[in-house]
Coordinates of C-alpha atoms in Angstrom, one line a residue:
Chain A
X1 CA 16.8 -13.2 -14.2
X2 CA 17.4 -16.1 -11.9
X3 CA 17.0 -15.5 -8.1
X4 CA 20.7 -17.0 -8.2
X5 CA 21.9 -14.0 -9.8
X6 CA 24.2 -11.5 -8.6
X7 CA 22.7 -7.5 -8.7
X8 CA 25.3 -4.5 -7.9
X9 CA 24.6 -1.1 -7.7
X10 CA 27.2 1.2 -9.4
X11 CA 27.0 4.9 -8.8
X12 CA 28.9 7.2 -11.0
X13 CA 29.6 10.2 -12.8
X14 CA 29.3 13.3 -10.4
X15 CA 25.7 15.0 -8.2
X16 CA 24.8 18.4 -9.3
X17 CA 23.3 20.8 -6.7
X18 CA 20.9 23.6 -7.9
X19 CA 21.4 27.6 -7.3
X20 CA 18.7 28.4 -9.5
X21 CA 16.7 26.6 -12.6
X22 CA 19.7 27.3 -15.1
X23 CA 22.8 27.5 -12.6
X24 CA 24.4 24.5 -10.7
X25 CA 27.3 23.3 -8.0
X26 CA 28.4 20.4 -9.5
X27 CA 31.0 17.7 -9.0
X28 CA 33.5 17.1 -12.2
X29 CA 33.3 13.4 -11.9
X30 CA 32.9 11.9 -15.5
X31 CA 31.9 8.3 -15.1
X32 CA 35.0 6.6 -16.7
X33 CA 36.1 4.4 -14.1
X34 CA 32.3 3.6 -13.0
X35 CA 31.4 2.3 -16.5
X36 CA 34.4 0.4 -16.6
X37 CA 33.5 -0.9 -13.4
X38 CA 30.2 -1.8 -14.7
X39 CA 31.5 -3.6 -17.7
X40 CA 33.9 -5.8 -15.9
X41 CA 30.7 -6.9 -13.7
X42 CA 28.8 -7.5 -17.1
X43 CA 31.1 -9.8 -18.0
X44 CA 30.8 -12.6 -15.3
X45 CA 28.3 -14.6 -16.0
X46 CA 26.9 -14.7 -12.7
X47 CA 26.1 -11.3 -12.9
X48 CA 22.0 -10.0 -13.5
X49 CA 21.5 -6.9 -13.0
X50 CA 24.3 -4.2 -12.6
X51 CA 22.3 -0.7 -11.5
X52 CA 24.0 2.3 -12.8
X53 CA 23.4 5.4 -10.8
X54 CA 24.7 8.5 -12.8
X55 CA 24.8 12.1 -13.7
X56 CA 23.1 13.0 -17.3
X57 CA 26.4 13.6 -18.9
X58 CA 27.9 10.8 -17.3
X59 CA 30.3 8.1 -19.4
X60 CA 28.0 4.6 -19.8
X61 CA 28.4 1.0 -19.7
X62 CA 26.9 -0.6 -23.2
X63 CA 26.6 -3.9 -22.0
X64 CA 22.2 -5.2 -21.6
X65 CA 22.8 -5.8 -18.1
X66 CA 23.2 -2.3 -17.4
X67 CA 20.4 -0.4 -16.4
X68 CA 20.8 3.2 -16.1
X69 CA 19.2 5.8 -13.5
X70 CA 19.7 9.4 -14.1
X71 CA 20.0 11.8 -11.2
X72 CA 20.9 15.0 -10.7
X73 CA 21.0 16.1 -7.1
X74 CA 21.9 14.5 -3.6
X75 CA 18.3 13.9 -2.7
X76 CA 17.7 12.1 -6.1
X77 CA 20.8 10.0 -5.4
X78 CA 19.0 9.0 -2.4
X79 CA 16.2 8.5 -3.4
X80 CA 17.1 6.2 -6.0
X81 CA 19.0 4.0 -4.3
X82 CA 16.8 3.8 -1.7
X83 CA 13.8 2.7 -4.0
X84 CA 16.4 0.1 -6.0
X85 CA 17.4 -1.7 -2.5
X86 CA 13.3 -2.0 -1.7
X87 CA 12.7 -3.4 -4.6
X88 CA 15.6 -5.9 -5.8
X89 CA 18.6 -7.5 -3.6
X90 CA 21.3 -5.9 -3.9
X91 CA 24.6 -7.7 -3.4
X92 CA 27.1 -5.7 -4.2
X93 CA 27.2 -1.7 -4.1
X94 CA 30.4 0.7 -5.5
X95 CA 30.0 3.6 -5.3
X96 CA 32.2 5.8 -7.4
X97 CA 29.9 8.5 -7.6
X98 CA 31.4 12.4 -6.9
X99 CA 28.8 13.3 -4.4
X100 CA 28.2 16.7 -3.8
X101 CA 29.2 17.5 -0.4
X102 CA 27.0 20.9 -0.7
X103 CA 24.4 21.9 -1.3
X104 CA 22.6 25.8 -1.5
X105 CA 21.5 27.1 1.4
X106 CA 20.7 30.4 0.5
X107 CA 21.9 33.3 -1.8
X108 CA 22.1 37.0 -1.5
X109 CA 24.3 39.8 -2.3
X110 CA 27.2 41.4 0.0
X111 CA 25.0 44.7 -0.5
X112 CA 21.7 43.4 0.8
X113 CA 23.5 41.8 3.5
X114 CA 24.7 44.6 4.6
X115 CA 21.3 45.9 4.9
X116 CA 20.3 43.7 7.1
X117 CA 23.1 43.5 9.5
X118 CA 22.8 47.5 9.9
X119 CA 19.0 46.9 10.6
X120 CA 18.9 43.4 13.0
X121 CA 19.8 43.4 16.8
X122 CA 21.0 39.9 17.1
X123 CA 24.5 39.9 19.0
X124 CA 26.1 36.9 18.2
X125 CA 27.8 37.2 14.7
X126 CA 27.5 34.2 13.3
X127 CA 23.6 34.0 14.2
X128 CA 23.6 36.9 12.9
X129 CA 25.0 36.5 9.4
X130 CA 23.3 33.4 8.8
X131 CA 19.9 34.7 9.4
X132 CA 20.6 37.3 7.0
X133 CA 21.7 35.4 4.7
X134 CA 18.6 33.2 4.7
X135 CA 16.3 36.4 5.5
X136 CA 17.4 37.7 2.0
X137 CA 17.5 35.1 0.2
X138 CA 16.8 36.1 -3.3
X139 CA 16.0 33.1 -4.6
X140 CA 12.3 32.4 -6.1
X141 CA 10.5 29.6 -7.1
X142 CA 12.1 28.0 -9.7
X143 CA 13.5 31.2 -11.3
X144 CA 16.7 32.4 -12.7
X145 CA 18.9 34.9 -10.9
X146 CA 19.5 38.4 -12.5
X147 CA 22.9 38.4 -13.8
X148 CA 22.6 42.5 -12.9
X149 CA 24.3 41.4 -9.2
X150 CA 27.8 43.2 -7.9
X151 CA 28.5 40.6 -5.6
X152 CA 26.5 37.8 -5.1
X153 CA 26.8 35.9 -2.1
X154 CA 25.9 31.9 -1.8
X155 CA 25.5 30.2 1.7
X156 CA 26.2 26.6 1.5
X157 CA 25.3 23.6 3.8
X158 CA 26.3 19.6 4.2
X159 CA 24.5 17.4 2.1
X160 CA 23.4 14.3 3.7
X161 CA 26.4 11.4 3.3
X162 CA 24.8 8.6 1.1
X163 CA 27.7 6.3 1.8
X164 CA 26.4 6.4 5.3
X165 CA 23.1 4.4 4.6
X166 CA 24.5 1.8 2.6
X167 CA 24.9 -0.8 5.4
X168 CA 21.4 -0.6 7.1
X169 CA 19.7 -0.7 3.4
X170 CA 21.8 -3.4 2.5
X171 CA 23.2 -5.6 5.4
X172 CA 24.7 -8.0 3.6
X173 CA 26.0 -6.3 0.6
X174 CA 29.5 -5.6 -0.3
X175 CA 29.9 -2.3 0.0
X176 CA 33.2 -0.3 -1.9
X177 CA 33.7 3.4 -0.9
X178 CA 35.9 6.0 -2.6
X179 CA 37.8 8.5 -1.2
X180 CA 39.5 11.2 -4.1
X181 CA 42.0 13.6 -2.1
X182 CA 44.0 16.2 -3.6
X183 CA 47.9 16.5 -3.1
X184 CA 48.6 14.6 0.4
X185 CA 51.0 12.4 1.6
X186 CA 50.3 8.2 0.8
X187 CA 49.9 8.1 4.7
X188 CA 47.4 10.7 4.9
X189 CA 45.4 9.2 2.0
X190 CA 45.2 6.1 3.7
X191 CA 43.9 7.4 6.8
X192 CA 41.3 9.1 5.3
X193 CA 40.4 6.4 3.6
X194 CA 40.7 4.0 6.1
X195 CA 38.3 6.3 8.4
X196 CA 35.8 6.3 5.7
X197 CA 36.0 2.9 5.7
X198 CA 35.4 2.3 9.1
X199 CA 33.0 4.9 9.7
X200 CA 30.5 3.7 6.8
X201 CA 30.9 0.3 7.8
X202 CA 31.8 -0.7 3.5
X203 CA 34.1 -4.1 2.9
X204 CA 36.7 -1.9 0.6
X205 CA 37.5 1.4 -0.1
X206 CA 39.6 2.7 -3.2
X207 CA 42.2 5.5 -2.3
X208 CA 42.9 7.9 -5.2
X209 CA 44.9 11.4 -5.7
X210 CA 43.5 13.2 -8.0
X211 CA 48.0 14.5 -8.6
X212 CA 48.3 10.9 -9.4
X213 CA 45.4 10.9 -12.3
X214 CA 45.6 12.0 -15.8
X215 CA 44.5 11.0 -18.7
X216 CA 46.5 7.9 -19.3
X217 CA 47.4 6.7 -15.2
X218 CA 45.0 6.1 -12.8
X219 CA 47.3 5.3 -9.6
X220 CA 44.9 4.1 -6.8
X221 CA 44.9 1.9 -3.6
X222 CA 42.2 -0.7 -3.1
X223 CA 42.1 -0.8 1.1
X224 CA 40.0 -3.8 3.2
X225 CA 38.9 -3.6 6.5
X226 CA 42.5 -4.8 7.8
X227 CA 44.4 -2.2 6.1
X228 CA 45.5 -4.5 3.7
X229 CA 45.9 -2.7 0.1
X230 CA 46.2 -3.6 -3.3
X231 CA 47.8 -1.0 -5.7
X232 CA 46.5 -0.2 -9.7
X233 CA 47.8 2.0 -12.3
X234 CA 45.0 2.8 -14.7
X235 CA 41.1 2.7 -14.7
X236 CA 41.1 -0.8 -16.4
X237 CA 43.0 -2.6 -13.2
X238 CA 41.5 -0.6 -11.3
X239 CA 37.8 -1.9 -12.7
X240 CA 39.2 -5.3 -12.8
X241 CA 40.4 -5.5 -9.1
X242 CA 37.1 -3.7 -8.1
X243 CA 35.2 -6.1 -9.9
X244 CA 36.8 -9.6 -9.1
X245 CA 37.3 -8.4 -5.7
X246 CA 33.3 -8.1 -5.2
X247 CA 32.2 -10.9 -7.3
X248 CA 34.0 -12.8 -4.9
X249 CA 33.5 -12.0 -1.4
X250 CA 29.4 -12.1 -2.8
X251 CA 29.9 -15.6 -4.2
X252 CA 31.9 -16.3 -0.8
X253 CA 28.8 -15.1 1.2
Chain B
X268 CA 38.6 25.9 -48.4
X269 CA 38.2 28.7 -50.8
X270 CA 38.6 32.3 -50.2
X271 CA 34.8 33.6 -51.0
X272 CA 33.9 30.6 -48.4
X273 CA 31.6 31.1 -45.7
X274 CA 33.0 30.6 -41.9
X275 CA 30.9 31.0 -39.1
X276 CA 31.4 31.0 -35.0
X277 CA 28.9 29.0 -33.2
X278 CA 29.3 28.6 -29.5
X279 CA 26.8 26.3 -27.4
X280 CA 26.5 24.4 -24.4
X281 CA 27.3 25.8 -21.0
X282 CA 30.3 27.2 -19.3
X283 CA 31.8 26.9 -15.8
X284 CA 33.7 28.6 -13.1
X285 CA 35.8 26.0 -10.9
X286 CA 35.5 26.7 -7.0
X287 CA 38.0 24.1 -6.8
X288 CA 40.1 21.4 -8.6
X289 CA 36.5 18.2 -8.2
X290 CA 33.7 21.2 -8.3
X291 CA 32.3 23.8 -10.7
X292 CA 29.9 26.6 -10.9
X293 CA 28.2 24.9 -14.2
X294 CA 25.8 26.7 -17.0
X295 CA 23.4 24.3 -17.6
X296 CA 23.1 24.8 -21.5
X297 CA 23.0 21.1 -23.2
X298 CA 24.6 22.5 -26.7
X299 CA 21.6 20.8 -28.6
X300 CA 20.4 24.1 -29.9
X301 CA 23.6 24.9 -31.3
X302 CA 24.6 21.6 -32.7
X303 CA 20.9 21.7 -34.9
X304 CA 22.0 25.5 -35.9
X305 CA 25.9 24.3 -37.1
X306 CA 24.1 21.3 -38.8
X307 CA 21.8 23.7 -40.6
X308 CA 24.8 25.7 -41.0
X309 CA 26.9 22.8 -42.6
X310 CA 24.0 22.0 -45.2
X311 CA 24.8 25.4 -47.1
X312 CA 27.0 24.6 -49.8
X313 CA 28.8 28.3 -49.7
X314 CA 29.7 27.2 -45.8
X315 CA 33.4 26.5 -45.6
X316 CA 34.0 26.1 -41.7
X317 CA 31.7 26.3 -38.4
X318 CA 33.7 26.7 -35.3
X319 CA 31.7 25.0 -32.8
X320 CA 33.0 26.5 -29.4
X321 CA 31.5 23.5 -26.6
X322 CA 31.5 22.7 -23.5
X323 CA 32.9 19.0 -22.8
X324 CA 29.9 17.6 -22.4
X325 CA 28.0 19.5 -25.0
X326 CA 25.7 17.8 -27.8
X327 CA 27.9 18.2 -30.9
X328 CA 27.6 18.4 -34.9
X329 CA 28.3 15.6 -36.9
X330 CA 28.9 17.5 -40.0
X331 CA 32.9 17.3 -41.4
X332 CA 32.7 20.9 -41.9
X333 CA 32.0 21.5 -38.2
X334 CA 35.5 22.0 -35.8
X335 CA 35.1 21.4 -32.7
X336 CA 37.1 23.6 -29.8
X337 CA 36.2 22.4 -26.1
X338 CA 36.6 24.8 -23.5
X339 CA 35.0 25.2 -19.8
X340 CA 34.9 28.7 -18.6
X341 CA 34.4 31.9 -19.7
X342 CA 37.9 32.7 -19.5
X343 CA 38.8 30.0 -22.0
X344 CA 35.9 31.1 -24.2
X345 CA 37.4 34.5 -24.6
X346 CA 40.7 33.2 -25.4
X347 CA 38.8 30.4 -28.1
X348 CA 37.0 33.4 -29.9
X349 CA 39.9 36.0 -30.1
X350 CA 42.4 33.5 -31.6
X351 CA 39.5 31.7 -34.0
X352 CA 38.8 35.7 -35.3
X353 CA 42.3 36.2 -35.4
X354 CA 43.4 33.2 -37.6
X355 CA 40.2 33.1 -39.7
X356 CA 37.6 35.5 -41.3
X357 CA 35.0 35.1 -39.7
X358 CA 31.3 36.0 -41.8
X359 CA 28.5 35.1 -38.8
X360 CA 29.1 34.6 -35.0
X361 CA 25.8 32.8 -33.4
X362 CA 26.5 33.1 -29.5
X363 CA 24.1 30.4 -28.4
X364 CA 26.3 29.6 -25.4
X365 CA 25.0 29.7 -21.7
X366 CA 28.2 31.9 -20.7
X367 CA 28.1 32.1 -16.4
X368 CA 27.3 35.9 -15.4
X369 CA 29.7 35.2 -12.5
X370 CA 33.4 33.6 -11.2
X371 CA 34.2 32.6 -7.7
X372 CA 36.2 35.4 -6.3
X373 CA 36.9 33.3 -2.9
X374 CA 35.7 30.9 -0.8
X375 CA 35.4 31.2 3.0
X376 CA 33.3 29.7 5.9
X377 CA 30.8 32.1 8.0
X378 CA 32.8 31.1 10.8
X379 CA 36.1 32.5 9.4
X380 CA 34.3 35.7 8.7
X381 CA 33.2 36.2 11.9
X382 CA 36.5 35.9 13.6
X383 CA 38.0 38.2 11.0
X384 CA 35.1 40.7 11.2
X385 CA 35.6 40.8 15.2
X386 CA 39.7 41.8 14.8
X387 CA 39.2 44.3 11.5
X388 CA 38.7 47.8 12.2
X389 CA 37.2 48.9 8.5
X390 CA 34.4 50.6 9.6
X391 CA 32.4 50.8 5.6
X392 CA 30.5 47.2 6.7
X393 CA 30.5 46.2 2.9
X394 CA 34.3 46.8 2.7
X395 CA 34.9 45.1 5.7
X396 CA 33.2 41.6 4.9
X397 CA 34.6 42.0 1.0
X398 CA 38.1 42.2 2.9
X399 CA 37.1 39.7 5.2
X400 CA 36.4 37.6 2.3
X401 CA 39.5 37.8 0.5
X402 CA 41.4 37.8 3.4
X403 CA 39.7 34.5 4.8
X404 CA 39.8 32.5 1.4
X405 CA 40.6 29.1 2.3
X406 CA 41.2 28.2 -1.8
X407 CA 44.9 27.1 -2.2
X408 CA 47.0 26.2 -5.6
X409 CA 44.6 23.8 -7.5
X410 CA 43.8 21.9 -4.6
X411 CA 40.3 20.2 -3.2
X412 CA 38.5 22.1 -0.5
X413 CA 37.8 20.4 3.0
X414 CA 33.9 18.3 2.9
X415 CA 34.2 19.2 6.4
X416 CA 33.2 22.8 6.5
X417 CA 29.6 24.0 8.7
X418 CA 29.1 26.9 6.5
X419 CA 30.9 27.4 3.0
X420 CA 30.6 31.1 1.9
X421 CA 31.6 31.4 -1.6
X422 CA 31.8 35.5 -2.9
X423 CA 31.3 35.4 -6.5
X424 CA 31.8 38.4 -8.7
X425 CA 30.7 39.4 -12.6
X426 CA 32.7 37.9 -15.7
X427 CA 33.7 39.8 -18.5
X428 CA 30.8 40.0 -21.1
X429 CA 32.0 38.1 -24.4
X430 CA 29.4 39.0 -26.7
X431 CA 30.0 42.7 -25.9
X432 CA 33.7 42.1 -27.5
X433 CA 32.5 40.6 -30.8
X434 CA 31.7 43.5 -32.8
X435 CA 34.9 44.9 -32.5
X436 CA 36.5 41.5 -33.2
X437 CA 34.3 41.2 -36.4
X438 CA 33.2 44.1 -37.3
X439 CA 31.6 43.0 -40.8
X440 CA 30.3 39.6 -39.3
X441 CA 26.7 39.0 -38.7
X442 CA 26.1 38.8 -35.0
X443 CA 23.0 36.7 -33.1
X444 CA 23.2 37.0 -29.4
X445 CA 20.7 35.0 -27.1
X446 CA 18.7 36.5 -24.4
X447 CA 17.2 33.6 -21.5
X448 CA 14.8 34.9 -19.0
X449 CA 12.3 32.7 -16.8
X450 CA 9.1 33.4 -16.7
X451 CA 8.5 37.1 -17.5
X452 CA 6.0 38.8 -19.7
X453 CA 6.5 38.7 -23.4
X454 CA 6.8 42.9 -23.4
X455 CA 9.7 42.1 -20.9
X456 CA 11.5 39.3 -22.6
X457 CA 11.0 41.5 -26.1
X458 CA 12.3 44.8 -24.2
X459 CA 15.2 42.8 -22.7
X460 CA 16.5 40.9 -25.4
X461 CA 16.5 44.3 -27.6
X462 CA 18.3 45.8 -24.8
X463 CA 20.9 43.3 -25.2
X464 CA 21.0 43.7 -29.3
X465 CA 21.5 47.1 -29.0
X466 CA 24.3 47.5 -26.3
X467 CA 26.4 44.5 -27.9
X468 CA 25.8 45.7 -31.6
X469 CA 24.1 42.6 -32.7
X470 CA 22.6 42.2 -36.3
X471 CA 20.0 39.5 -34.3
X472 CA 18.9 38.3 -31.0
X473 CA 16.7 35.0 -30.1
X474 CA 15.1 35.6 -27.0
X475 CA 13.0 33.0 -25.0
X476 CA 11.5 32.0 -22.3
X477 CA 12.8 28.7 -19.7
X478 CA 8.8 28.1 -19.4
X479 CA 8.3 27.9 -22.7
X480 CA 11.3 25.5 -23.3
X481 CA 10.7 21.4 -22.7
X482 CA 11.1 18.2 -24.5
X483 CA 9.3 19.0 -27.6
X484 CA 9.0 22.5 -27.6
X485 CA 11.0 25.8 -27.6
X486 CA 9.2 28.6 -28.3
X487 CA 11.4 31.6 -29.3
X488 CA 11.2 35.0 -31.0
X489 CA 14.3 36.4 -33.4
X490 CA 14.4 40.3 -33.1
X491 CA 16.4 42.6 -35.5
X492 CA 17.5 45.8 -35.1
X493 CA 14.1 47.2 -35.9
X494 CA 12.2 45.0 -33.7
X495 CA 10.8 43.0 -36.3
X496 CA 10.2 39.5 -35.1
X497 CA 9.7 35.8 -35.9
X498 CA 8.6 33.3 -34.0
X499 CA 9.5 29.5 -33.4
X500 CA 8.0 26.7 -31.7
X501 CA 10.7 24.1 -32.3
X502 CA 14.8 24.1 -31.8
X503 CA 14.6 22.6 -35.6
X504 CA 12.3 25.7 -36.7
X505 CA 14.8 28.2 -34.7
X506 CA 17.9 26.4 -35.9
X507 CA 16.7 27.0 -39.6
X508 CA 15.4 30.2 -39.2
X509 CA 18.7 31.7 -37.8
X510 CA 20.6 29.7 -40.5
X511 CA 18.9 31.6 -43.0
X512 CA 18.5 34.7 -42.1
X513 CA 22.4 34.4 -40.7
X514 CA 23.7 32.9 -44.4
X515 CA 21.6 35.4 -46.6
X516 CA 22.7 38.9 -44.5
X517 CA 26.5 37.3 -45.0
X518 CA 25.7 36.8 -48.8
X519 CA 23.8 40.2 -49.5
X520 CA 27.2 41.8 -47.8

């Protein structure tokens, strides 16, 4: 690879989170649009190395260029990216990836809740509920649940936001959120995803409703930093605009 | 397909429970078991059909004889099984699917609870937060929950048990139900598993252990209903033991 060469990080596919060693929280992204991301990338010459982040089960790209990192969790998602902008330069990054926005704080049951709450002095509720709820914790090292319980009971907590990091890892990189909401107006989609933008300091962000997805459309909005948008109807345009759009503000820079 | 033909159910993979319209309580069965039992399955020239009942992302047969039917929870799974038994005879059921023990029954945040368990006057404290639960579920039609929440409370509660249903489905069919534990003693994985053949009425049950399970291994014991057993050390020496012993019982019937 030529140090001329163009690298880009693709995440996609959907993060898992575990509740024990055979039961997960996971995120239904399948990878489609990513790989075709990844493939439209391949196919500029320009183009070395396209790192593809992605679930197990996730859809792949088949061109060489590709070169896939499995992950599972959140923290492996971090952790990966983080070791693939220390060790190559990055100059492009879309990330597509569903990430978890939860992971497992702790589970219980209703009944041993209970238990505790009839037993601990703490006033405040909330304090209270939430130390009981890690206090019996039924999880154990690496085991698997008993699938005896009533009602089981699982405490969830924010996951760390990945998108967030992008720009200090990468300062010059183009960066291209996504933002997937469910059933909104077009006005409150692009707020969101204009705030993600914004917030996360990326170059692009593509809007999608997931009411405006199905197995043949893919109806999406491809937002800059001054609001400007660019409209697609299936995953191939979508890949396509992604794709030029990137390879050119990076041979711009 | 001729009448004295063999047809056997063979479920595999993992199913899941949706929280919402992007996330899933997931299984984490990979289906590779089950796809080297359907193969062995397929290679027995008396073998008219296998119904291979998957997960999406499941490892799959290849053989022609193998149909594939793709569903995600344990709803659908129970809906896949009654109308393959209704429309077909049905000679061997092997039930090597990771079915979840459990469904979201709603999804709250601790801070919703505690504002409803402050205005409710139920005074039975498990009553009260099961209420509070239901009342408090923030789940609407098919939608995508908020990634804004502190402290996401999901309540989950038992599914029904599909291999307890199959005997009476099938009643001449030879059954093999699966039994996973993690880590327990070989008494209590034996004394569970036959637990398991018993109460469901199964002809067979494999029973093994998560720690006993990696790349290259799978070490795994068929019981019958007299406690005899076998053991295996591979999935390729457990998918041709169960073929056999499944294919001669339907044949001596």
């Amino acid at each position: 690879m030529k140090e001329s060469m163009i690298n880009v990080i693709v995440t996609a596919g959907g993060t898992s989170e575990p509740i024990d060693n055979v039961r997960r929280i996971a995120n239904t992204g399948t990878g489609r649009l990513g790989s075709l991301i990844a493939e439209e990338l391949a196919a500029d010459a320009m183009v070395g190395h396209i790192f593809y982040v992605c679930a197990k089960d996730s859809f792949r790209p088949v061109s060489e260029k590709a070169v896939c990192v499995e992950i599972e969790s959140v923290s492996d998602l971090q952790a990966a990216v983080t070791e693939l902008m220390e060790k190559n330069e990055i100059h492009g990054i879309i990330h597509s990836m569903a990430v978890s926005d939860y992971t497992v704080r702790s589970v219980t049951t209703v009944e041993s809740l209970v238990d505790f709450l009839a037993n601990d002095t703490t006033n405040d509720m909330k304090e209270k509920i939430l130390k009981g709820m890690d206090q019996t914790d039924i999880r154990s090292g690496g085991g698997k649940l008993s699938s005896q319980m009533k009602s089981p009971l699982l405490l969830l907590e924010p996951t760390p936001k990945i998108i967030s990091m992008f720009r200090k890892m990468a300062p010059q990189a183009v960066i291209v959120g996504f933002k997937l909401l469910s059933n909104v107006s077009k006005e409150n989609l692009f707020d969101t995803a204009y705030r993600l933008l914004i917030k996360n300091d990326c170059d692009y962000v593509l809007a999608n409703d997931a009411k405006e997805i199905d197995a043949d459309h893919h109806h999406a909005y491809l937002l800059d930093r001054e609001k400007n948008s660019q409209t697609f109807d299936t995953k191939t345009e979508i890949a396509k605009g992604i794709a030029d759009i990137v390879l050119r503000e990076v041979k711009r820079k």
